[in-house]
Coordinates of C-alpha atoms and ligand atoms in Angstrom, one line a residue:
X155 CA 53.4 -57.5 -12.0
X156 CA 54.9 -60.7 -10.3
X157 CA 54.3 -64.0 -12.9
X158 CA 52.1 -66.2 -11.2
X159 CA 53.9 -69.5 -10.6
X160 CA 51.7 -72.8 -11.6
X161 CA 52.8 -76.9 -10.4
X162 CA 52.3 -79.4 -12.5
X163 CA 52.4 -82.9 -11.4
X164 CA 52.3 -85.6 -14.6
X165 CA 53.9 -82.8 -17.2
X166 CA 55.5 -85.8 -19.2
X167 CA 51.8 -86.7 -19.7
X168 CA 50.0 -85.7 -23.0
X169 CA 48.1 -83.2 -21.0
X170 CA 50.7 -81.9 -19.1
X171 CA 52.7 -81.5 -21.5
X172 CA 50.1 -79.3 -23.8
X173 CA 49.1 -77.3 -20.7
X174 CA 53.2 -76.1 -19.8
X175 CA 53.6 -75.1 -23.4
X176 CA 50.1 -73.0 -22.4
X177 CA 51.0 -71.3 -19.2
X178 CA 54.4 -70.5 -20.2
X179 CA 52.7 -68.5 -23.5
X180 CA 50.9 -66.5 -20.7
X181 CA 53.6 -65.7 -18.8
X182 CA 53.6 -68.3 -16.1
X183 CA 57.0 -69.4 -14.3
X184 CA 55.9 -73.4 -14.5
X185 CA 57.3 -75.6 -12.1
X186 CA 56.7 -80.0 -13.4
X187 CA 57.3 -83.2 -11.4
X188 CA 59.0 -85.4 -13.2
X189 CA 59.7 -89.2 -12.5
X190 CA 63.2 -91.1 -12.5
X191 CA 63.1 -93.5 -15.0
X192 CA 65.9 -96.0 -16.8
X193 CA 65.2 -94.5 -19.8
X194 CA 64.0 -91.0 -21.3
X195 CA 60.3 -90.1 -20.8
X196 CA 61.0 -86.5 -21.7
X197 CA 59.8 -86.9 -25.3
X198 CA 57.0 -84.4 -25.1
X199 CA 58.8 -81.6 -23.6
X200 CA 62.2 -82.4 -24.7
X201 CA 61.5 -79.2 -27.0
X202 CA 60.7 -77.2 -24.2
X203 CA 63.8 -78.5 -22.2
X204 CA 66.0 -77.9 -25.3
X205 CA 65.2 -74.0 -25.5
X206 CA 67.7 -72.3 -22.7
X207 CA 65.6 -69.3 -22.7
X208 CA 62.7 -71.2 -21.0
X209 CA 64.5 -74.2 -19.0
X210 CA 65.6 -73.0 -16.0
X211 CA 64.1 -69.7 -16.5
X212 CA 60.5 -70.2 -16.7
X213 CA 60.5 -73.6 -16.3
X214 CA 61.9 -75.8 -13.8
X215 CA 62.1 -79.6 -13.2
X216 CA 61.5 -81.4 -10.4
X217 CA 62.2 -84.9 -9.5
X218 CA 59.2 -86.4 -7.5
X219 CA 56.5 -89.4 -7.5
X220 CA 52.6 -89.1 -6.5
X221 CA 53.7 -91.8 -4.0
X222 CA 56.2 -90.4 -2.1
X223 CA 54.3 -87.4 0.7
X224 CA 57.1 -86.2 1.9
X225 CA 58.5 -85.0 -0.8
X226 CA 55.6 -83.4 -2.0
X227 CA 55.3 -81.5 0.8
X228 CA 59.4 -80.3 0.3
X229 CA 58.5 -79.2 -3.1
X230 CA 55.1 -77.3 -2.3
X231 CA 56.5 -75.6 0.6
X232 CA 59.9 -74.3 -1.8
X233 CA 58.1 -73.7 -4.8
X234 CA 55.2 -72.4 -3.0
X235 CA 52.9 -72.2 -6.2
X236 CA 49.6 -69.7 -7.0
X237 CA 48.5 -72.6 -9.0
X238 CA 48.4 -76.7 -8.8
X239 CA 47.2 -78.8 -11.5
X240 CA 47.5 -82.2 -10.3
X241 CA 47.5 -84.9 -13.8
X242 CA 49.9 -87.3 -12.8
X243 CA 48.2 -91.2 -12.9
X244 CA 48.2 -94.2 -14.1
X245 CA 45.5 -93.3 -16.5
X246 CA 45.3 -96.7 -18.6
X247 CA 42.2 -98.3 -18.2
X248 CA 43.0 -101.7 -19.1
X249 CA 46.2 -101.5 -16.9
X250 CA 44.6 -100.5 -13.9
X251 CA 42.7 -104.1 -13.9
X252 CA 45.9 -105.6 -13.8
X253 CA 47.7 -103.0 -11.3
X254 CA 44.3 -102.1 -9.2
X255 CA 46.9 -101.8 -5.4
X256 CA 49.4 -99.4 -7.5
X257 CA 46.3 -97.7 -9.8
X258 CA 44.7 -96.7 -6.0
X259 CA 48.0 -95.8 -4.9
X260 CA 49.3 -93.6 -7.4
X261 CA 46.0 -92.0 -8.9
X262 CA 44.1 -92.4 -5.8
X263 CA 46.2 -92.0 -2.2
X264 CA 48.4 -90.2 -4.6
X265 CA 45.5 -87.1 -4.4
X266 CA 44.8 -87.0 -0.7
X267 CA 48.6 -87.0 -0.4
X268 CA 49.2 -84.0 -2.7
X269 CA 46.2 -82.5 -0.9
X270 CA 47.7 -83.1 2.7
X271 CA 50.7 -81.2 1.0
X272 CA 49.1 -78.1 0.7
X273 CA 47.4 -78.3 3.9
X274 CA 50.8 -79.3 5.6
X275 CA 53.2 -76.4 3.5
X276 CA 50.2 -73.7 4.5
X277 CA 50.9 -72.3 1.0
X278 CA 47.9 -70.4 -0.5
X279 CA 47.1 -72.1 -4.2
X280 CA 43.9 -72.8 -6.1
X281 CA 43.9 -76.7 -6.9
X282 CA 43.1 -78.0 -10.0
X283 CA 42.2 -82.2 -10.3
X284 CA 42.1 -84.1 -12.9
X285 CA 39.0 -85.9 -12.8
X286 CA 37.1 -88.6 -15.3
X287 CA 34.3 -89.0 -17.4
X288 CA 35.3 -93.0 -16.2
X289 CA 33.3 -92.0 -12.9
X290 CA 30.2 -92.2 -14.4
X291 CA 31.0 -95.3 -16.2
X292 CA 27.7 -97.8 -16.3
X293 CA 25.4 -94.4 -15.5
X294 CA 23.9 -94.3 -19.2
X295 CA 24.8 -90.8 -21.1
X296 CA 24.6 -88.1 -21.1
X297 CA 26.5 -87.3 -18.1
X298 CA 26.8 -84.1 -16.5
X299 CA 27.8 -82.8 -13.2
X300 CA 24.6 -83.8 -11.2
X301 CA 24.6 -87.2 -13.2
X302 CA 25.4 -90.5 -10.5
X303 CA 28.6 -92.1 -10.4
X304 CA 29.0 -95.5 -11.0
X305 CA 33.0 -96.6 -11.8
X306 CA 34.0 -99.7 -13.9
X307 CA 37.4 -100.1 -13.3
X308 CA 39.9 -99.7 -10.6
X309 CA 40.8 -96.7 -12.2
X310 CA 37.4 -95.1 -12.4
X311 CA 37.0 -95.9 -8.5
X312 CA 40.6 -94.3 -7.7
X313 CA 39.5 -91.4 -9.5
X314 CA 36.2 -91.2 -7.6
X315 CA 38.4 -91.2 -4.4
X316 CA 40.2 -88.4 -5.6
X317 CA 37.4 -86.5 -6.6
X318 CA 35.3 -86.9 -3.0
X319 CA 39.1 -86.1 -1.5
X320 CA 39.2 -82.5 -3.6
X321 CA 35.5 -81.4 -2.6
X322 CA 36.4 -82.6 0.9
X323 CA 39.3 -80.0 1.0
X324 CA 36.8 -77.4 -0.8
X325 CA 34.6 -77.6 2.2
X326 CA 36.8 -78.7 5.2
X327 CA 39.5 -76.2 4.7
X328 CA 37.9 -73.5 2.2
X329 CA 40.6 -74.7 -0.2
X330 CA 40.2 -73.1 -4.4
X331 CA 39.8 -76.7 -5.2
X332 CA 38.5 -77.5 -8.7
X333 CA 37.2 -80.8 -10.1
X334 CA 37.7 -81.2 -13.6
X335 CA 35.3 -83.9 -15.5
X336 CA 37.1 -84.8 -18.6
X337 CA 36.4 -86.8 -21.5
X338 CA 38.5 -88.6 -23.4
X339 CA 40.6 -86.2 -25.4
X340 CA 43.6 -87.2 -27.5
X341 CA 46.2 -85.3 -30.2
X342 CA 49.3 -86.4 -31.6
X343 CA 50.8 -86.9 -28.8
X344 CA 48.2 -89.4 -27.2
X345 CA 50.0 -92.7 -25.5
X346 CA 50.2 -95.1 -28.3
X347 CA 48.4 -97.6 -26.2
X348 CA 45.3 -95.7 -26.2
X349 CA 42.4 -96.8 -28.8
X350 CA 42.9 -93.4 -31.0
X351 CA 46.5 -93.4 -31.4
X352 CA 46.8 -97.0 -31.9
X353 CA 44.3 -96.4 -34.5
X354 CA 45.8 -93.4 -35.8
X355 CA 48.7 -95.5 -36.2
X356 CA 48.0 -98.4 -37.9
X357 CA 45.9 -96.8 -40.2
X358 CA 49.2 -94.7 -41.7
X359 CA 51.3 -97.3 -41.7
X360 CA 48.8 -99.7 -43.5
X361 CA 48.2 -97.0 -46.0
X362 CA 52.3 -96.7 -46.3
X363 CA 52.5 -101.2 -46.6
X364 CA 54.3 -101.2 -43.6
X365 CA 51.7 -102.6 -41.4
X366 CA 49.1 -105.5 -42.2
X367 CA 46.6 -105.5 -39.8
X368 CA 45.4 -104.0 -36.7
X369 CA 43.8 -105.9 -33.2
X370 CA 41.2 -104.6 -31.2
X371 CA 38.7 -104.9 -28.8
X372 CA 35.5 -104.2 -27.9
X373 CA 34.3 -102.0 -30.9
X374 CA 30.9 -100.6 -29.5
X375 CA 32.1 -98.8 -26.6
X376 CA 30.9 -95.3 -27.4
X377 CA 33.2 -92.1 -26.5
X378 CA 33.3 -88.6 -26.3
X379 CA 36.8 -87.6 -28.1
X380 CA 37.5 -83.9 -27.9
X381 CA 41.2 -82.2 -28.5
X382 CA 43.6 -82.1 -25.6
X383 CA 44.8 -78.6 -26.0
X384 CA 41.0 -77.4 -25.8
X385 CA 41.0 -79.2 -22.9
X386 CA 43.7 -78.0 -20.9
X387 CA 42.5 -74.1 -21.6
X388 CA 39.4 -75.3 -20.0
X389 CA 41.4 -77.0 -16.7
X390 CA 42.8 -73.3 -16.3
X391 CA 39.2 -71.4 -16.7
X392 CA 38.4 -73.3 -14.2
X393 CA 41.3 -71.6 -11.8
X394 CA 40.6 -68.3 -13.1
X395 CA 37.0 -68.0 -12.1
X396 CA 36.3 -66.4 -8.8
X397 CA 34.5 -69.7 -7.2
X398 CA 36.1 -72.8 -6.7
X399 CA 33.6 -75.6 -8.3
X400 CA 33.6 -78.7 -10.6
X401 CA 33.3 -79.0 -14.2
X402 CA 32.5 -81.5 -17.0
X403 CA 34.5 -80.6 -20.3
X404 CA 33.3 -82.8 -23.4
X405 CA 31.8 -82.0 -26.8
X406 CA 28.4 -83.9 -26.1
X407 CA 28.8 -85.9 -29.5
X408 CA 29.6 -89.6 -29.0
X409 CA 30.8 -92.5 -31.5
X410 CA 31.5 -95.9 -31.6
X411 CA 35.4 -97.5 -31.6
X412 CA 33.9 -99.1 -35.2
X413 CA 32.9 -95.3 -36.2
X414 CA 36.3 -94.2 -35.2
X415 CA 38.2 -96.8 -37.3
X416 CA 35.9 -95.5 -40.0
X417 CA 36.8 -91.8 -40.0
X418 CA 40.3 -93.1 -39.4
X419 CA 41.2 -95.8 -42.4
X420 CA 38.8 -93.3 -44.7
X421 CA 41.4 -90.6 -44.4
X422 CA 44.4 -92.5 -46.3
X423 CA 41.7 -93.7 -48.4
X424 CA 40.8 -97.6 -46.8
X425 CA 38.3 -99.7 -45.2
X426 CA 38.7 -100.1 -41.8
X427 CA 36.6 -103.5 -42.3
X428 CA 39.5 -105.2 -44.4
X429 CA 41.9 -104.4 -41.3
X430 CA 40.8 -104.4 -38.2
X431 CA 40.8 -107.7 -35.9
X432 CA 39.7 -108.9 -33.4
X433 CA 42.1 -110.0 -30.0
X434 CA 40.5 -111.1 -26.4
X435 CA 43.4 -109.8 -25.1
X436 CA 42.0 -105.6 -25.3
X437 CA 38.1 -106.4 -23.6
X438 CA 38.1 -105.3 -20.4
X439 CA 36.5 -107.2 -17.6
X440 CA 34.1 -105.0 -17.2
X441 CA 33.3 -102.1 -20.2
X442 CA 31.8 -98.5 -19.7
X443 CA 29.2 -98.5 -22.7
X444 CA 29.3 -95.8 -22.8
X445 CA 30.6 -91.5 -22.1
X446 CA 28.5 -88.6 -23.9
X447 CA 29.0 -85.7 -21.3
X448 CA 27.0 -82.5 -21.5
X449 CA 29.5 -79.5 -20.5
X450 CA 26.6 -76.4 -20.7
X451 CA 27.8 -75.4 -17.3
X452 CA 31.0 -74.6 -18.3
X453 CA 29.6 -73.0 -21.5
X454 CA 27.4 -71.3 -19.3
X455 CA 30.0 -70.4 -16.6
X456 CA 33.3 -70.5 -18.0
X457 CA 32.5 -69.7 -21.6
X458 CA 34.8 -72.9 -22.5
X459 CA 33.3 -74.9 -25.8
X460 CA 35.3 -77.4 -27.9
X461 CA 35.9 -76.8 -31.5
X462 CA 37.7 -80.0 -32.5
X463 CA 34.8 -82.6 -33.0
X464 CA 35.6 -86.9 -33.1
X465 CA 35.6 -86.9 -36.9
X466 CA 38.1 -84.0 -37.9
X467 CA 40.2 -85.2 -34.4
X468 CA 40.8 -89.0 -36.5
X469 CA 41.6 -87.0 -39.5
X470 CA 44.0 -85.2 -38.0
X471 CA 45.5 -87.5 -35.8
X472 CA 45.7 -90.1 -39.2
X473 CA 47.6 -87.0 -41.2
X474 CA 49.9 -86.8 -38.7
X475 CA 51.5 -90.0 -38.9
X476 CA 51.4 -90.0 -42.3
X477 CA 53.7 -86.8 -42.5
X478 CA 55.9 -88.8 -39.8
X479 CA 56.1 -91.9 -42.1
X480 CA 57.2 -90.0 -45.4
X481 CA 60.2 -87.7 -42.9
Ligands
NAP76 P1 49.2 -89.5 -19.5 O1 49.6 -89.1 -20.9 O2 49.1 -91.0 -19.2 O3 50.2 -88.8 -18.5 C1 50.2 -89.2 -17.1 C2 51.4 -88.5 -16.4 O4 51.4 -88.9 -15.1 C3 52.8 -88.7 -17.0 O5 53.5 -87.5 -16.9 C4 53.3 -89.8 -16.0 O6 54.7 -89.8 -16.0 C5 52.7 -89.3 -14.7 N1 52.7 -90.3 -13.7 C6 52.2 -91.5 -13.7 N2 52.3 -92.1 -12.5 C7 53.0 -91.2 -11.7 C8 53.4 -91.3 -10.4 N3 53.3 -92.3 -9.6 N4 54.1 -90.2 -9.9 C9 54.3 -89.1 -10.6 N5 53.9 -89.0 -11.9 C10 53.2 -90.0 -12.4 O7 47.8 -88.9 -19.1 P2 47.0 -87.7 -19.8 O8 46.1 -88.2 -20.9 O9 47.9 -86.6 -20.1 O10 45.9 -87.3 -18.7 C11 46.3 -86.4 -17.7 C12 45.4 -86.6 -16.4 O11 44.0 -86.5 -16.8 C13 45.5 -88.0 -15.8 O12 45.3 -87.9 -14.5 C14 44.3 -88.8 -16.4 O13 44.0 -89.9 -15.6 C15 43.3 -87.7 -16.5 N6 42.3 -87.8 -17.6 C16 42.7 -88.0 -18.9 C17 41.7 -88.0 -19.8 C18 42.1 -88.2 -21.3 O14 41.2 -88.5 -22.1 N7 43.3 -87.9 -21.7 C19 40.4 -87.9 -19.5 C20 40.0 -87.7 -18.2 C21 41.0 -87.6 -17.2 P3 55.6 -90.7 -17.0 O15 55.7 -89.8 -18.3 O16 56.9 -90.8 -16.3 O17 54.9 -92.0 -17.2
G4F77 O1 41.4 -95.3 -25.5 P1 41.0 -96.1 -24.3 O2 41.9 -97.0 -23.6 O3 40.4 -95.0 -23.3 P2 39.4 -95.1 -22.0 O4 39.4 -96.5 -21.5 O5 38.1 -94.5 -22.5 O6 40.1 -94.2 -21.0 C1 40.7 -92.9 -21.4 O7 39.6 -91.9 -21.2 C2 39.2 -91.7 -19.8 C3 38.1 -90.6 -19.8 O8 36.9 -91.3 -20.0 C4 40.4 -91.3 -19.0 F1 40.1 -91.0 -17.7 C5 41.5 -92.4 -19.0 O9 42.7 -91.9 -18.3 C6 41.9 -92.6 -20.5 O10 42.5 -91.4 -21.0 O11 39.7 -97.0 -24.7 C7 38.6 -96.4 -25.3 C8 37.6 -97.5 -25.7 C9 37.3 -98.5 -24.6 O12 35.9 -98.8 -24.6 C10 38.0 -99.7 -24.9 O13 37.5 -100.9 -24.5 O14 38.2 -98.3 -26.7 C11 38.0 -99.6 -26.5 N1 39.0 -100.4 -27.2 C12 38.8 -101.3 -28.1 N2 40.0 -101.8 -28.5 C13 40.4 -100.3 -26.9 C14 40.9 -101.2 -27.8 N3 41.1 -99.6 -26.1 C15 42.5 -99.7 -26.1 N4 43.2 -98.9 -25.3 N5 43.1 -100.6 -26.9 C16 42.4 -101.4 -27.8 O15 42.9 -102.2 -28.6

């Protein structure tokens, strides 16, 4: 049987990154877009690049941005993919108040252009978007698929625009288009800038006396944190089943940043009280309170459920620095 053959946009990204490593375990020939930069931003598929019997074999490297059409169009119609899983973005929250013109650009226009792609190449795929729990953000929890949207941030409102855009394509032009509603979900391989890594972080190296003290923001916010390579299983499901339609993934448990800091400082042994500080500089103009989403439909539909829940995530996440600290 002919490997099916799956595009990834963002596969430098956490996600993407986790979701390669799973398509090529099931056989798929995986195709990533990858962005010039003056410096590496390989790092979480370096290992997949260093093995010669998957680079160039099964996996192939494209150079490419969400802002540039044409090229997407040169690269659907040549690798002419069964699957697309569109995760590139600016996904930083707090960035997208200071970049709001490139957030909409990239994570917004970016969509319709990847969109218009397809249409434009004539290529027969099933579309996969990577859609937010940040959509909802000042509808109170839990969310679900049927719950309003109400976006925060720049950000929250490009991603809204991207979602509309994918359904839009579902019904204009019958296209397998799936949205997928995520909450937060991290690993070890989270951006460092994000509230659980940085946490994660500073927590090991305060335990190790390398580190004194950590600054934060808003600690109330409440979040759903799951584990990103649940996650990206689920955004595939969601291809698999025979009707294209949209999906929240979550583990319908929610805790505060202070809880998190908590779990986090307990595993090497601290209190997170002694440490953490408080900076201006990480409050965002305007907060989502907070994201408890309720995924029974794709329990229901997909049979996807998480298994990692907030407080074994922080414990992990904490022992993983650790072991990097003592290597
Ligand atoms: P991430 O780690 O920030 O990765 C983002 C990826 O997008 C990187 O590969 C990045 O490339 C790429 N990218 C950024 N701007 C681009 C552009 N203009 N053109 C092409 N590629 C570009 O994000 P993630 O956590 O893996 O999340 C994956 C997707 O899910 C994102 O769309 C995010 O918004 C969405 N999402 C994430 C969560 C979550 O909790 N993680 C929840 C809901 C939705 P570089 O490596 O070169 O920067
Ligand atoms: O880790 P965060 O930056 O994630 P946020 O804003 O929830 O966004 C993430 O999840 C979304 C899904 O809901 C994704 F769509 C998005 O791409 C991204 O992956 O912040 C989490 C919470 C916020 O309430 C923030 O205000 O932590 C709070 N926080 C407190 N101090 C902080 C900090 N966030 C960061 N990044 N850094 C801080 O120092």
């Amino acid at each position: 049987m002919k490997n099916k053959v799956a595009l990834i946009t963002g596969i430098t990204g956490q996600d993407g990154s986790y979701l390669a490593e799973f398509l090529l375990a099931k056989d798929y020939i995986v195709h990533g877009i990858i962005r010039r930069s003056s410096s590496f931003n390989t790092d979480r598929i370096d290992h997949l690049i260093a093995d010669s019997k998957i680079m160039n074999n099964s996996l192939f490297l494209h150079y490419g941005d969400m802002t540039d059409g044409s090229r997407l169009v040169t690269l659907i119609k040549k690798i002419q993919p069964d699957e697309i899983y569109n995760l590139a973005a600016q996904s930083h929250v707090r960035v997208s108040f200071d970049e709001p013109e490139y957030t909409g650009d990239s994570v917004g226009i970016g969509t319709a252009r990847l969109l218009e792609a397809v249409r434009i190449a004539d290529v027969e795929t099933r579309f996969y978007q990577a859609s937010s729990s940040e959509m909802f953000g000042a509808t109170p929890p839990p969310q679900s698929e049927e719950t309003a949207f109400y976006p925060r941030s720049p950000y929250g409102a490009a991603k809204l625009y991207s979602y509309w855009m994918t359904r839009n394509y579902r019904e204009a032009y019958g296209l397998f288009a799936c949205n997928g509603i995520l909450f937060n979900h991290e690993s070890e391989r989270r951006g460092e800038t994000f509230v659980t890594r940085k946490i994660a972080i500073a927590a090991a190296r305060i335990a190790s006396g390398v580190q004194k003290d950590i600054y934060l923001g808003n600690l109330e916010a409440i979040r759903d944190w799951g584990y990103a390579p649940e996650y990206v299983e689920g955004m595939w499901m969601m291809l698999q089943h025979q009707k294209p339609d949209d999906y929240v993934l979550a583990t319908n448990t929610g805790y505060t940043v202070r809880e998190l800091a908590q779990f986090a400082f307990e595993t090497v042994g601290l209190n997170y009280v002694d440490y953490v500080k408080k900076d201006e500089r990480y409050v965002r103009p305007t907060e989502v309170d907070a994201l408890i989403g309720d995924y029974s439909k794709a329990k229901r539909v997909l049979g996807w459920s998480p298994k990692t829940l907030t407080p074994e995530l922080a414990t992990k996440m904490v022992n993983f620095e650790m072991a990097k600290l003592k290597n």
